[in-house]
Short mmCIF file of C-alpha atoms in Angstrom, two decimals:
data_model
loop_
_atom_site.label_atom_id
_atom_site.label_comp_id
_atom_site.label_asym_id
_atom_site.label_seq_id
_atom_site.Cartn_x
_atom_site.Cartn_y
_atom_site.Cartn_z
CA MET U 1 31.47 3.38 51.20
CA ARG U 2 34.83 3.06 49.41
CA THR U 3 33.18 2.80 46.02
CA LYS U 4 31.18 5.98 46.68
CA VAL U 5 34.29 7.87 47.74
CA GLU U 6 36.21 6.61 44.59
CA PHE U 7 33.34 7.73 42.42
CA VAL U 8 33.26 11.22 43.96
CA LEU U 9 37.06 11.57 43.51
CA MET U 10 36.79 10.51 39.89
CA VAL U 11 34.04 13.01 39.15
CA ALA U 12 36.06 15.77 40.86
CA CYS U 13 39.16 14.95 38.89
CA ALA U 14 37.19 14.82 35.65
CA ALA U 15 35.65 18.26 36.43
CA LEU U 16 39.16 19.74 37.16
CA ILE U 17 40.79 18.28 34.08
CA TYR U 18 37.89 19.27 31.79
CA GLY U 19 37.46 22.67 33.32
CA CYS U 20 40.87 23.70 31.91
CA ALA U 21 39.79 22.95 28.33
CA SER U 22 37.30 24.60 26.03
CA THR U 23 33.77 25.07 27.26
CA VAL U 24 32.38 21.59 27.40
CA PRO U 25 28.81 21.01 26.14
CA THR U 26 26.37 20.06 28.93
CA GLU U 27 25.54 16.85 27.06
CA LEU U 28 29.20 15.80 27.11
CA VAL U 29 29.55 16.60 30.82
CA ASP U 30 26.40 14.52 31.52
CA ALA U 31 27.74 11.62 29.39
CA ARG U 32 31.05 11.66 31.26
CA LEU U 33 29.30 11.64 34.63
CA ALA U 34 26.94 8.90 33.51
CA TYR U 35 29.82 6.68 32.39
CA GLU U 36 31.85 7.36 35.55
CA LYS U 37 28.85 6.33 37.64
CA ALA U 38 28.25 3.15 35.63
CA SER U 39 31.95 2.24 35.64
CA VAL U 40 31.99 2.03 39.50
CA GLY U 41 28.81 0.02 39.76
CA PRO U 42 27.68 -3.58 39.15
CA ALA U 43 27.82 -3.08 35.38
CA VAL U 44 31.61 -3.56 35.50
CA SER U 45 31.20 -7.29 36.17
CA LEU U 46 27.61 -7.94 35.25
CA ALA U 47 27.10 -5.85 32.11
CA PRO U 48 30.56 -5.44 30.70
CA ASP U 49 29.43 -5.46 27.08
CA GLU U 50 27.01 -2.58 27.67
CA LEU U 51 29.64 -0.69 29.63
CA HIS U 52 32.04 -1.15 26.73
CA LYS U 53 29.52 0.14 24.21
CA ALA U 54 29.08 3.22 26.40
CA LYS U 55 32.85 3.77 26.56
CA VAL U 56 33.16 3.51 22.75
CA ALA U 57 30.28 5.97 22.34
CA LEU U 58 31.88 8.42 24.77
CA ASP U 59 35.20 8.11 23.06
CA VAL U 60 33.50 9.10 19.76
CA ALA U 61 31.88 12.11 21.42
CA GLU U 62 35.19 13.13 22.95
CA LYS U 63 36.93 12.87 19.57
CA SER U 64 34.22 14.99 17.99
CA PHE U 65 34.64 17.58 20.68
CA SER U 66 38.43 17.66 20.17
CA ASN U 67 37.97 18.12 16.40
CA ASP U 68 35.22 20.77 16.65
CA ALA U 69 34.27 21.89 20.20
CA GLY U 70 31.18 23.84 19.12
CA SER U 71 29.64 21.30 16.72
CA TYR U 72 26.03 20.13 17.13
CA GLN U 73 27.25 16.64 16.31
CA THR U 74 29.20 16.60 19.56
CA ALA U 75 26.11 17.18 21.61
CA ASP U 76 24.22 14.46 19.76
CA LEU U 77 27.00 11.92 20.15
CA ALA U 78 27.33 12.83 23.82
CA TYR U 79 23.66 12.26 24.36
CA VAL U 80 23.91 8.75 22.75
CA ALA U 81 26.87 8.06 24.98
CA GLN U 82 24.98 9.15 28.08
CA ARG U 83 21.98 6.98 27.30
CA LYS U 84 24.21 3.92 26.73
CA ALA U 85 26.03 4.55 30.03
CA GLU U 86 22.70 4.88 31.88
CA MET U 87 21.49 1.68 30.17
CA ALA U 88 24.65 -0.10 31.28
CA GLY U 89 24.08 1.03 34.81
CA VAL U 90 20.42 -0.14 34.79
CA LYS U 91 21.28 -3.47 33.30
CA GLY U 92 24.08 -3.94 35.86
CA SER U 93 21.67 -3.14 38.72
CA ILE U 94 19.02 -5.50 37.33
CA ALA U 95 21.67 -8.29 36.90
CA MET U 96 22.83 -7.79 40.49
CA GLU U 97 19.27 -8.03 41.77
CA GLN U 98 18.76 -11.18 39.73
CA LYS U 99 21.95 -12.68 41.09
CA ASN U 100 21.01 -11.83 44.67
CA LYS U 101 17.55 -13.33 44.12
CA ALA U 102 19.00 -16.51 42.62
CA GLN U 103 21.20 -16.85 45.69
CA SER U 104 18.29 -16.28 48.00
CA ASP U 105 16.21 -18.85 46.15
CA ALA U 106 19.08 -21.37 46.37
CA ASP U 107 19.39 -20.79 50.09
CA PHE U 108 15.67 -21.17 50.52
CA GLN U 109 15.59 -24.49 48.53
CA LYS U 110 18.52 -25.80 50.61
CA LYS U 111 16.70 -24.91 53.85
CA GLN U 112 13.53 -26.52 52.61
CA GLY U 113 15.46 -29.65 51.69
CA GLU U 114 16.92 -29.85 55.18
CA ILE U 115 13.48 -29.46 56.76
CA LEU U 116 12.00 -32.12 54.52
CA ALA U 117 14.86 -34.50 55.28
CA LYS U 118 14.40 -34.00 58.98
CA LYS U 119 10.63 -34.62 58.68
CA SER U 120 11.27 -37.74 56.62
CA GLN U 121 13.70 -39.02 59.27
CA ASP U 122 11.16 -38.28 61.99
CA LEU U 123 8.38 -40.06 60.14
CA GLN U 124 10.65 -43.05 59.56
CA GLU U 125 11.47 -43.27 63.30
CA GLN U 126 7.85 -43.00 64.17
CA SER U 127 7.02 -45.74 61.70
CA GLN U 128 9.67 -48.03 63.27
CA HIS U 129 8.24 -47.39 66.72
CA LEU U 130 4.72 -48.18 65.56
CA ALA U 131 5.94 -51.35 63.84
CA LYS U 132 7.62 -52.53 67.03
CA ALA U 133 4.53 -51.70 69.04
CA ARG U 134 2.34 -53.69 66.64
CA THR U 135 4.74 -56.69 66.83
CA ASP U 136 4.58 -56.68 70.70
CA LEU U 137 0.79 -56.68 70.70
CA SER U 138 -0.97 -60.01 71.04
CA ASP U 139 -4.11 -61.11 69.30
CA ALA U 140 -6.06 -60.37 72.45
CA GLU U 141 -4.98 -56.72 72.25
CA ARG U 142 -5.97 -56.17 68.64
CA ASN U 143 -8.91 -53.97 69.51
CA SER U 144 -6.70 -51.78 71.69
CA LYS U 145 -4.15 -51.53 68.89
CA GLU U 146 -6.77 -50.30 66.43
CA ILE U 147 -7.94 -47.67 68.91
CA ALA U 148 -4.34 -46.55 69.52
CA ALA U 149 -3.65 -46.27 65.77
CA GLN U 150 -6.76 -44.20 65.28
CA LEU U 151 -5.75 -41.97 68.19
CA ALA U 152 -2.27 -41.50 66.67
CA LYS U 153 -3.80 -40.58 63.34
CA GLU U 154 -6.01 -37.96 64.95
CA GLN U 155 -3.14 -36.58 66.99
CA LYS U 156 -1.06 -36.29 63.86
CA ALA U 157 -3.87 -34.40 62.12
CA VAL U 158 -4.15 -32.10 65.01
CA LEU U 159 -0.37 -31.37 65.00
CA GLU U 160 -0.44 -30.79 61.23
CA ALA U 161 -3.37 -28.43 61.58
CA LYS U 162 -1.52 -26.49 64.27
CA ALA U 163 1.66 -26.39 62.16
CA ASN U 164 -0.28 -25.09 59.17
CA THR U 165 -2.00 -22.47 61.28
CA ALA U 166 1.29 -21.33 62.78
CA MET U 167 2.92 -21.11 59.38
CA ALA U 168 0.04 -19.08 58.03
CA GLU U 169 0.15 -16.79 60.98
CA ALA U 170 3.89 -16.31 60.63
CA GLN U 171 3.61 -15.46 56.90
CA SER U 172 0.76 -13.02 57.67
CA ALA U 173 2.81 -11.33 60.41
CA ASP U 174 5.85 -11.14 58.12
CA ALA U 175 3.77 -9.59 55.38
CA GLN U 176 2.26 -7.07 57.79
CA ALA U 177 5.74 -6.17 59.09
CA LYS U 178 7.02 -5.67 55.57
CA LEU U 179 4.06 -3.39 54.73
CA ALA U 180 4.55 -1.40 57.90
CA ALA U 181 8.23 -0.95 57.13
CA LEU U 182 7.50 0.27 53.57
CA ALA U 183 4.78 2.70 54.73
CA ALA U 184 5.97 6.21 55.11
CA LYS U 185 3.01 7.33 57.14
CA GLU U 186 -0.53 6.40 58.33
CA ASP U 187 -3.43 8.78 57.99
CA GLU U 188 -7.20 8.52 57.85
CA ARG U 189 -6.91 6.72 54.49
CA GLY U 190 -4.76 3.87 55.94
CA LEU U 191 -1.11 2.98 55.51
CA VAL U 192 0.46 5.23 52.85
CA ILE U 193 3.51 4.17 50.78
CA SER U 194 4.70 7.24 48.84
CA LEU U 195 6.89 6.70 45.76
CA SER U 196 8.57 9.58 43.97
CA GLY U 197 7.47 10.06 40.34
CA SER U 198 11.12 10.42 39.32
CA ILE U 199 11.95 6.77 40.18
CA LEU U 200 8.85 5.44 38.40
CA PHE U 201 8.38 7.52 35.24
CA ARG U 202 10.31 9.70 32.82
CA SER U 203 9.13 13.27 32.50
CA ASN U 204 5.60 13.59 31.15
CA GLU U 205 5.39 9.83 30.50
CA ASP U 206 3.15 7.17 32.05
CA MET U 207 5.18 3.97 31.22
CA LEU U 208 7.09 2.50 34.17
CA MET U 209 10.90 2.74 33.83
CA PRO U 210 12.90 -0.59 34.16
CA GLY U 211 14.35 0.42 37.46
CA ALA U 212 10.88 1.14 38.96
CA GLU U 213 9.87 -2.51 38.95
CA ALA U 214 12.46 -3.46 41.59
CA ARG U 215 10.93 -0.83 43.94
CA LEU U 216 7.40 -1.90 43.23
CA ASP U 217 8.26 -5.53 43.70
CA GLN U 218 9.02 -4.89 47.38
CA VAL U 219 5.44 -3.61 47.82
CA VAL U 220 3.86 -6.30 45.68
CA GLU U 221 5.68 -9.12 47.56
CA ALA U 222 4.24 -7.95 50.82
CA LEU U 223 0.79 -7.36 49.37
CA VAL U 224 0.56 -10.80 47.79
CA ALA U 225 1.49 -12.45 51.08
CA SER U 226 -1.35 -10.57 52.76
CA LYS U 227 -4.34 -10.45 50.33
CA ASN U 228 -6.88 -9.30 52.85
CA ARG U 229 -6.22 -5.61 52.16
CA SER U 230 -7.85 -3.25 49.63
CA VAL U 231 -5.32 -1.04 47.72
CA VAL U 232 -5.87 2.41 46.31
CA VAL U 233 -3.22 3.76 43.94
CA GLU U 234 -3.29 7.57 43.71
CA GLY U 235 -1.29 9.51 41.14
CA TYR U 236 -0.25 13.14 41.74
CA THR U 237 1.42 15.90 39.63
CA ASP U 238 2.76 19.30 40.38
CA SER U 239 0.94 22.55 39.32
CA ASN U 240 2.66 22.90 35.96
CA GLY U 241 0.28 22.39 33.06
CA SER U 242 -3.50 22.58 32.77
CA ASP U 243 -5.85 20.83 35.17
CA ALA U 244 -7.09 18.52 32.39
CA TYR U 245 -3.55 17.49 31.42
CA ASN U 246 -2.46 16.93 35.03
CA SER U 247 -5.61 14.91 35.77
CA GLY U 248 -5.05 12.70 32.75
CA LEU U 249 -1.34 12.15 33.38
CA SER U 250 -1.85 11.34 37.07
CA GLN U 251 -4.69 8.86 36.18
CA ARG U 252 -2.52 7.14 33.50
CA ARG U 253 0.42 6.81 35.93
CA ALA U 254 -1.86 5.41 38.67
CA ASP U 255 -3.26 2.91 36.12
CA SER U 256 0.35 1.82 35.19
CA VAL U 257 1.21 1.09 38.83
CA ARG U 258 -2.11 -0.65 39.43
CA ASN U 259 -1.71 -2.79 36.32
CA TYR U 260 1.82 -3.85 37.46
CA ILE U 261 0.51 -4.80 40.95
CA VAL U 262 -2.27 -6.92 39.39
CA PHE U 263 0.17 -8.44 36.87
CA LYS U 264 2.41 -9.57 39.74
CA GLY U 265 -0.46 -11.55 41.31
CA TYR U 266 -2.59 -9.23 43.44
CA PRO U 267 -6.47 -9.61 42.91
CA ALA U 268 -7.55 -7.00 40.39
CA GLU U 269 -10.89 -6.41 42.23
CA ARG U 270 -9.01 -5.17 45.27
CA VAL U 271 -6.90 -2.55 43.54
CA LEU U 272 -8.30 0.89 42.53
CA ALA U 273 -6.42 3.62 40.61
CA LYS U 274 -7.18 7.31 40.97
CA GLY U 275 -5.70 10.29 39.19
CA MET U 276 -5.58 13.17 41.69
CA GLY U 277 -3.88 15.77 39.39
CA GLU U 278 -2.29 18.51 41.45
CA GLY U 279 -4.50 17.91 44.46
CA ARG U 280 -3.26 17.19 48.02
CA PRO U 281 0.16 18.83 47.52
CA ILE U 282 2.75 17.90 50.18
CA ALA U 283 5.17 20.76 49.31
CA ASP U 284 5.12 24.29 47.87
CA ASN U 285 4.83 24.21 44.07
CA ALA U 286 6.66 27.56 43.96
CA THR U 287 10.03 25.80 44.16
CA SER U 288 11.52 23.08 41.93
CA GLU U 289 12.08 20.88 45.01
CA GLY U 290 8.52 21.24 46.10
CA ARG U 291 7.26 20.43 42.69
CA ALA U 292 9.45 17.31 42.59
CA ASN U 293 8.03 16.23 45.90
CA ASN U 294 4.46 16.68 44.67
CA ARG U 295 5.08 14.48 41.57
CA ARG U 296 4.45 11.15 43.24
CA VAL U 297 2.38 7.99 43.40
CA GLU U 298 0.83 6.96 46.73
CA ILE U 299 -0.15 3.38 47.47
CA ILE U 300 -2.76 3.31 50.20
CA LEU U 301 -3.46 0.09 52.10
CA LYS U 302 -6.85 -0.41 53.74
CA ASP U 303 -8.04 -3.19 56.02
CA GLN U 304 -11.39 -3.89 54.40
CA VAL U 305 -11.61 -5.95 51.22
CA ALA U 306 -14.59 -4.22 49.56
CA MET U 307 -13.97 -0.84 47.86
CA LYS U 308 -16.24 1.79 46.38
CA ASN U 309 -15.21 3.96 43.40
#
């Protein structure tokens, strides 16, 4: 919360200071805001080199503006500075996610080690008890000992089977819970996870942005843990552009998301991509907000494994 407040204050101060000077190009304003945002994020400690490059680029743009406020070069330099600041922010976020994942992996390995150590100790104690029991048995009781050993083996097998079943059920339940948490709604198609096009793709492009993978990974992780579902990826656009263009763009975007899900380990035969164009709008295309809501990708989870095109 404190970081967000500091960021807002910094932006407000910047706007107050710069508002008193000559008219500032939009590109330079965007570059300043992009750098201010990156400078209060994880890039400060996790991507300092990229943040420094962004600062140097912004300083160059500021100097150009001071020398000639109306030059086209200032706008070009500001755009470069903005892109570098955004890249620093993205790299900082990715590095933070990687750091958190590494810590989670380390905690998981530690917990697994403790579980294995406990199991090893239990097995050792059981072996000692069995050895003592065998020592106490006489030759006359040999047949009984063999029967007891066989019974113990069978009981162990039953316990292991129950443990494996319980673990599988727990993993499945966890996966189902994660999928339910991610799903925004449920309709006649199944559980629907709706992702805004602005967090997945740049305008009029069908290649996933670097930051989109982290959001998709949450969905893929839950899907891979529960592979009994069929998945339909539907791409949608707003009403701008021709029907043919929107249909093609939505199909390519749906294909990109499908390919990423398959690349991360989900069975390809269970994932279908559909380009829906401007169909099934969820908001009014007459407003910019409505169009933004309509530009989306929906991931639909079905119970049955088989799918028909």
